[in-house]
């Protein structure tokens, strides 16, 4: 599968959206590119980028993702590529439509125009591109590093930047350097356009985090306070950054799977699924029915597990001490099932290119049924204990409200979007991996406040239980991994037929699969919202660029908008209701 | 009692209160464990009770650190104030008909005064730490204590009217026929809420509010100084329970068993109730707590006062 600028054989015309764009801006301004996932993809010259984005916005109101690619070492380069490209991934929710717009740029140039005027959530994404690639955006309100520390040298996702510690000088931190690093992290209100005092009061600036009991990991918010009232907030992320995208460029397609588990560490195999859906699209692998249903069952078990943690910590963060222990006990039982099936618990890394690692063990039905039979009653109990409590309701109703429009503008997806009344779930509205075979409801709420965000997630637990029961009742027979030649690890039965099969097997296991050159992404409904891996293969055993779009990242960016004018305890309730994990934000 | 016996009994009360507070740290965790489907500390000694000793050893051997940016004198003084005030409060508690240290004719006022002094500890600790979280915790504490103090006192006045005395012994003796928890049910309710606020435990632990202010006023405290704060809080809890027993549940009164046993039983049940509250209820927001205090609790206690007065007058007139 070649990546080419002209339409591939079999496709006689560019997709309608792309054609529109060409009609409007001219063929010398806009070029199309074919991608393995079939998403219309166009290149636009930098001068017309903003105009093209503005033209697309009414049809694709949500900026799902924005990221850079270092094109300099790419061999199967799409035609317009120069040194770097920036990709704008736009979507329309209902009906589901995607569009990718790409623009070329270079490190030396003055940069691309900033899209922050069109989409407020472009702000952090553009900062990330600057941080990782050193590409500038003109008109950006505050273009500074976001994931790496302000003192970092170089731009980490550039190809010349080392990916291994052994390629760099050994790290050391003497007193002088420690002082400098600390100095660099000091919060300076002026850098964010904040006043230190107003006409009648002096503000207090409070560092909430990076170590604080309620920020769910290492997350820092600098607060501008008048008494206990939050005047403004500046979220500061990056303390949990582990270079997951950079690692994608040095691990084989296969050995990257365990890294994905750790992105949303409460989501377990749900991350594997997001990665493998994109990879299988790129490699053209079809997964057999049994593997599909096993995957759905495991993914839904992890959705429940993640939502249980959310439920418990949500109650805990508004000051209720007990619920979290009940939810963790349930989660423990769930991990017992996961352990029996996969051998792992939080990070099973159990899905494989073309299927899953093993078949289900004997007696798995009983384990799963025991669990799903017991849950509805326990959920009723929790409802009475936590959600029906009047103090909890006082603390969360009408707090941290955003509208449907604001949610879409800021790229909010998943339960947090459905809490505003948008009836959209990828599992139903763009079924993938076999979800169209299942019968389940999409819970929504209309208030868009902290309470509704929690209520939607709790209802989702019940719907997931329904899906799992259908999996148990209708588990198809057959192979648990594909016969495709790229299936990893390849079926062992065919290894010893002759020398050819042995060599093929050996190469596939030692080097890993060679995935045809091309590009694909695949959004899935993960535990916290839309998780989307954009994979670029250059025809090798590793990815050329792995881009991970996570639902937590845009949610944190929105915190200042919904917390201004509220008090510190409200801010904590908002943070609790967002349901994020820092690894999912910082990757 | 002879002076020597009084001194010995005083020491016994001191040791008993402090010992009970220490055991309470273990007891509370075990009890929470029962309610939360888990064990709690169960490894050291029978039922894990030696956990208290282990905790004490740990706290005693911790580095006794004063942050360089803190106001040293006040920082060290603050945690002692709460312990001293709470222990003094025990002086007026009648544990049995003849088992008490002091029978002050203003016993109730003395108790209120001592619990009010404890707020200085929290306030000064918060200020002296020179830490923003501690400052916010200290501020909350000041506001909370000042407002809850008002109707805490008022809620007890109904009892005083019915008894005609501030002496705690007289109050108990006045309950021979009927415990005050029946005629003074409103007063009991208000005093209970105020008592939780006074001992700042969940749901009214706003000065600490772990999930908001990390540890509030004692963020900078560690080792023994931190232990003093905790000791003070547990002493406060016991003292409040002793007071509720005395004022509303007939103190040492009860059939068959000796008076002090009744007293201990009633107080222990109340302590369990306080622990259950902690396990069950979330924390309201600071301004919600304030409005609860001023808009509901204060009118309620005033209403109780007027009602009690009217009924008392009517009874006397009849």
mmCIF file with all atom_site columns, N, CA and C in Angstrom, chain A residues 264-267 270 303 306-307 413-416 457 525-530 551-552 578-581 584:
data_model
loop_
_atom_site.group_PDB
_atom_site.id
_atom_site.type_symbol
_atom_site.label_atom_id
_atom_site.label_alt_id
_atom_site.label_comp_id
_atom_site.label_asym_id
_atom_site.label_entity_id
_atom_site.label_seq_id
_atom_site.pdbx_PDB_ins_code
_atom_site.Cartn_x
_atom_site.Cartn_y
_atom_site.Cartn_z
_atom_site.occupancy
_atom_site.B_iso_or_equiv
_atom_site.pdbx_formal_charge
_atom_site.auth_seq_id
_atom_site.auth_comp_id
_atom_site.auth_asym_id
_atom_site.auth_atom_id
_atom_site.pdbx_PDB_model_num
ATOM 1  N N  . UNK A 1 264 ? -3.651  5.273  29.625 1.00 0.00 ? 264 UNK A N  1
ATOM 2  C CA . UNK A 1 264 ? -4.749  5.463  30.583 1.00 0.00 ? 264 UNK A CA 1
ATOM 3  C C  . UNK A 1 264 ? -4.671  4.261  31.512 1.00 0.00 ? 264 UNK A C  1
ATOM 4  N N  . UNK A 1 265 ? -3.956  4.415  32.626 1.00 0.00 ? 265 UNK A N  1
ATOM 5  C CA . UNK A 1 265 ? -3.632  3.215  33.400 1.00 0.00 ? 265 UNK A CA 1
ATOM 6  C C  . UNK A 1 265 ? -4.828  2.608  34.106 1.00 0.00 ? 265 UNK A C  1
ATOM 7  N N  . UNK A 1 266 ? -5.974  3.283  34.061 1.00 0.00 ? 266 UNK A N  1
ATOM 8  C CA . UNK A 1 266 ? -7.174  2.642  34.607 1.00 0.00 ? 266 UNK A CA 1
ATOM 9  C C  . UNK A 1 266 ? -7.921  1.890  33.521 1.00 0.00 ? 266 UNK A C  1
ATOM 10 N N  . UNK A 1 267 ? -7.545  2.125  32.274 1.00 0.00 ? 267 UNK A N  1
ATOM 11 C CA . UNK A 1 267 ? -8.285  1.556  31.153 1.00 0.00 ? 267 UNK A CA 1
ATOM 12 C C  . UNK A 1 267 ? -7.761  0.216  30.682 1.00 0.00 ? 267 UNK A C  1
ATOM 13 N N  . UNK A 1 270 ? -8.248  -1.487 27.171 1.00 0.00 ? 270 UNK A N  1
ATOM 14 C CA . UNK A 1 270 ? -8.929  -0.524 26.308 1.00 0.00 ? 270 UNK A CA 1
ATOM 15 C C  . UNK A 1 270 ? -7.912  0.252  25.466 1.00 0.00 ? 270 UNK A C  1
ATOM 16 N N  . UNK A 1 303 ? -13.882 -0.889 31.395 1.00 0.00 ? 303 UNK A N  1
ATOM 17 C CA . UNK A 1 303 ? -14.670 0.340  31.517 1.00 0.00 ? 303 UNK A CA 1
ATOM 18 C C  . UNK A 1 303 ? -15.302 0.381  32.912 1.00 0.00 ? 303 UNK A C  1
ATOM 19 N N  . UNK A 1 306 ? -12.628 1.158  35.520 1.00 0.00 ? 306 UNK A N  1
ATOM 20 C CA . UNK A 1 306 ? -12.245 2.568  35.519 1.00 0.00 ? 306 UNK A CA 1
ATOM 21 C C  . UNK A 1 306 ? -13.339 3.425  36.146 1.00 0.00 ? 306 UNK A C  1
ATOM 22 N N  . UNK A 1 307 ? -14.589 3.138  35.794 1.00 0.00 ? 307 UNK A N  1
ATOM 23 C CA . UNK A 1 307 ? -15.687 3.937  36.338 1.00 0.00 ? 307 UNK A CA 1
ATOM 24 C C  . UNK A 1 307 ? -15.848 3.717  37.839 1.00 0.00 ? 307 UNK A C  1
ATOM 25 N N  . UNK A 1 413 ? -15.061 14.851 25.126 1.00 0.00 ? 413 UNK A N  1
ATOM 26 C CA . UNK A 1 413 ? -15.723 13.670 24.565 1.00 0.00 ? 413 UNK A CA 1
ATOM 27 C C  . UNK A 1 413 ? -16.094 12.715 25.696 1.00 0.00 ? 413 UNK A C  1
ATOM 28 N N  . UNK A 1 414 ? -16.776 11.651 25.311 1.00 0.00 ? 414 UNK A N  1
ATOM 29 C CA . UNK A 1 414 ? -17.094 10.605 26.287 1.00 0.00 ? 414 UNK A CA 1
ATOM 30 C C  . UNK A 1 414 ? -18.200 11.021 27.243 1.00 0.00 ? 414 UNK A C  1
ATOM 31 N N  . UNK A 1 415 ? -18.217 10.420 28.440 1.00 0.00 ? 415 UNK A N  1
ATOM 32 C CA . UNK A 1 415 ? -19.285 10.696 29.401 1.00 0.00 ? 415 UNK A CA 1
ATOM 33 C C  . UNK A 1 415 ? -19.407 12.178 29.743 1.00 0.00 ? 415 UNK A C  1
ATOM 34 N N  . UNK A 1 416 ? -18.295 12.905 29.765 1.00 0.00 ? 416 UNK A N  1
ATOM 35 C CA . UNK A 1 416 ? -18.348 14.326 30.095 1.00 0.00 ? 416 UNK A CA 1
ATOM 36 C C  . UNK A 1 416 ? -19.115 15.104 29.034 1.00 0.00 ? 416 UNK A C  1
ATOM 37 N N  . UNK A 1 457 ? -21.674 8.303  34.177 1.00 0.00 ? 457 UNK A N  1
ATOM 38 C CA . UNK A 1 457 ? -20.694 7.213  34.289 1.00 0.00 ? 457 UNK A CA 1
ATOM 39 C C  . UNK A 1 457 ? -21.276 6.031  35.053 1.00 0.00 ? 457 UNK A C  1
ATOM 40 N N  . UNK A 1 525 ? -14.270 4.641  21.625 1.00 0.00 ? 525 UNK A N  1
ATOM 41 C CA . UNK A 1 525 ? -14.885 5.177  22.840 1.00 0.00 ? 525 UNK A CA 1
ATOM 42 C C  . UNK A 1 525 ? -14.191 4.515  24.025 1.00 0.00 ? 525 UNK A C  1
ATOM 43 N N  . UNK A 1 526 ? -13.154 5.160  24.530 1.00 0.00 ? 526 UNK A N  1
ATOM 44 C CA . UNK A 1 526 ? -12.426 4.600  25.670 1.00 0.00 ? 526 UNK A CA 1
ATOM 45 C C  . UNK A 1 526 ? -13.162 4.952  26.956 1.00 0.00 ? 526 UNK A C  1
ATOM 46 N N  . UNK A 1 527 ? -12.569 4.615  28.080 1.00 0.00 ? 527 UNK A N  1
ATOM 47 C CA . UNK A 1 527 ? -13.276 4.819  29.348 1.00 0.00 ? 527 UNK A CA 1
ATOM 48 C C  . UNK A 1 527 ? -13.599 6.285  29.599 1.00 0.00 ? 527 UNK A C  1
ATOM 49 N N  . UNK A 1 528 ? -12.729 7.186  29.145 1.00 0.00 ? 528 UNK A N  1
ATOM 50 C CA . UNK A 1 528 ? -12.879 8.592  29.511 1.00 0.00 ? 528 UNK A CA 1
ATOM 51 C C  . UNK A 1 528 ? -13.292 9.475  28.355 1.00 0.00 ? 528 UNK A C  1
ATOM 52 N N  . UNK A 1 529 ? -13.448 8.877  27.166 1.00 0.00 ? 529 UNK A N  1
ATOM 53 C CA . UNK A 1 529 ? -13.794 9.651  25.993 1.00 0.00 ? 529 UNK A CA 1
ATOM 54 C C  . UNK A 1 529 ? -13.105 9.063  24.773 1.00 0.00 ? 529 UNK A C  1
ATOM 55 N N  . UNK A 1 530 ? -12.913 9.902  23.756 1.00 0.00 ? 530 UNK A N  1
ATOM 56 C CA . UNK A 1 530 ? -12.353 9.363  22.514 1.00 0.00 ? 530 UNK A CA 1
ATOM 57 C C  . UNK A 1 530 ? -10.841 9.227  22.628 1.00 0.00 ? 530 UNK A C  1
ATOM 58 N N  . UNK A 1 551 ? -8.554  11.523 25.792 1.00 0.00 ? 551 UNK A N  1
ATOM 59 C CA . UNK A 1 551 ? -9.662  12.382 26.213 1.00 0.00 ? 551 UNK A CA 1
ATOM 60 C C  . UNK A 1 551 ? -9.337  13.273 27.403 1.00 0.00 ? 551 UNK A C  1
ATOM 61 N N  . UNK A 1 552 ? -8.353  12.894 28.209 1.00 0.00 ? 552 UNK A N  1
ATOM 62 C CA . UNK A 1 552 ? -8.079  13.681 29.419 1.00 0.00 ? 552 UNK A CA 1
ATOM 63 C C  . UNK A 1 552 ? -7.434  15.029 29.108 1.00 0.00 ? 552 UNK A C  1
ATOM 64 N N  . UNK A 1 578 ? -14.183 15.229 36.495 1.00 0.00 ? 578 UNK A N  1
ATOM 65 C CA . UNK A 1 578 ? -13.657 15.149 35.122 1.00 0.00 ? 578 UNK A CA 1
ATOM 66 C C  . UNK A 1 578 ? -13.239 13.726 34.779 1.00 0.00 ? 578 UNK A C  1
ATOM 67 N N  . UNK A 1 579 ? -12.757 12.981 35.736 1.00 0.00 ? 579 UNK A N  1
ATOM 68 C CA . UNK A 1 579 ? -12.292 11.626 35.500 1.00 0.00 ? 579 UNK A CA 1
ATOM 69 C C  . UNK A 1 579 ? -11.111 11.618 34.533 1.00 0.00 ? 579 UNK A C  1
ATOM 70 N N  . UNK A 1 580 ? -9.972  12.001 35.048 1.00 0.00 ? 580 UNK A N  1
ATOM 71 C CA . UNK A 1 580 ? -8.768  11.937 34.217 1.00 0.00 ? 580 UNK A CA 1
ATOM 72 C C  . UNK A 1 580 ? -7.694  11.187 34.985 1.00 0.00 ? 580 UNK A C  1
ATOM 73 N N  . UNK A 1 581 ? -6.717  10.672 34.270 1.00 0.00 ? 581 UNK A N  1
ATOM 74 C CA . UNK A 1 581 ? -5.501  10.236 34.948 1.00 0.00 ? 581 UNK A CA 1
ATOM 75 C C  . UNK A 1 581 ? -4.343  10.955 34.267 1.00 0.00 ? 581 UNK A C  1
ATOM 76 N N  . UNK A 1 584 ? -2.673  9.750  31.148 1.00 0.00 ? 584 UNK A N  1
ATOM 77 C CA . UNK A 1 584 ? -3.490  9.912  29.955 1.00 0.00 ? 584 UNK A CA 1
ATOM 78 C C  . UNK A 1 584 ? -3.367  11.338 29.411 1.00 0.00 ? 584 UNK A C  1
#
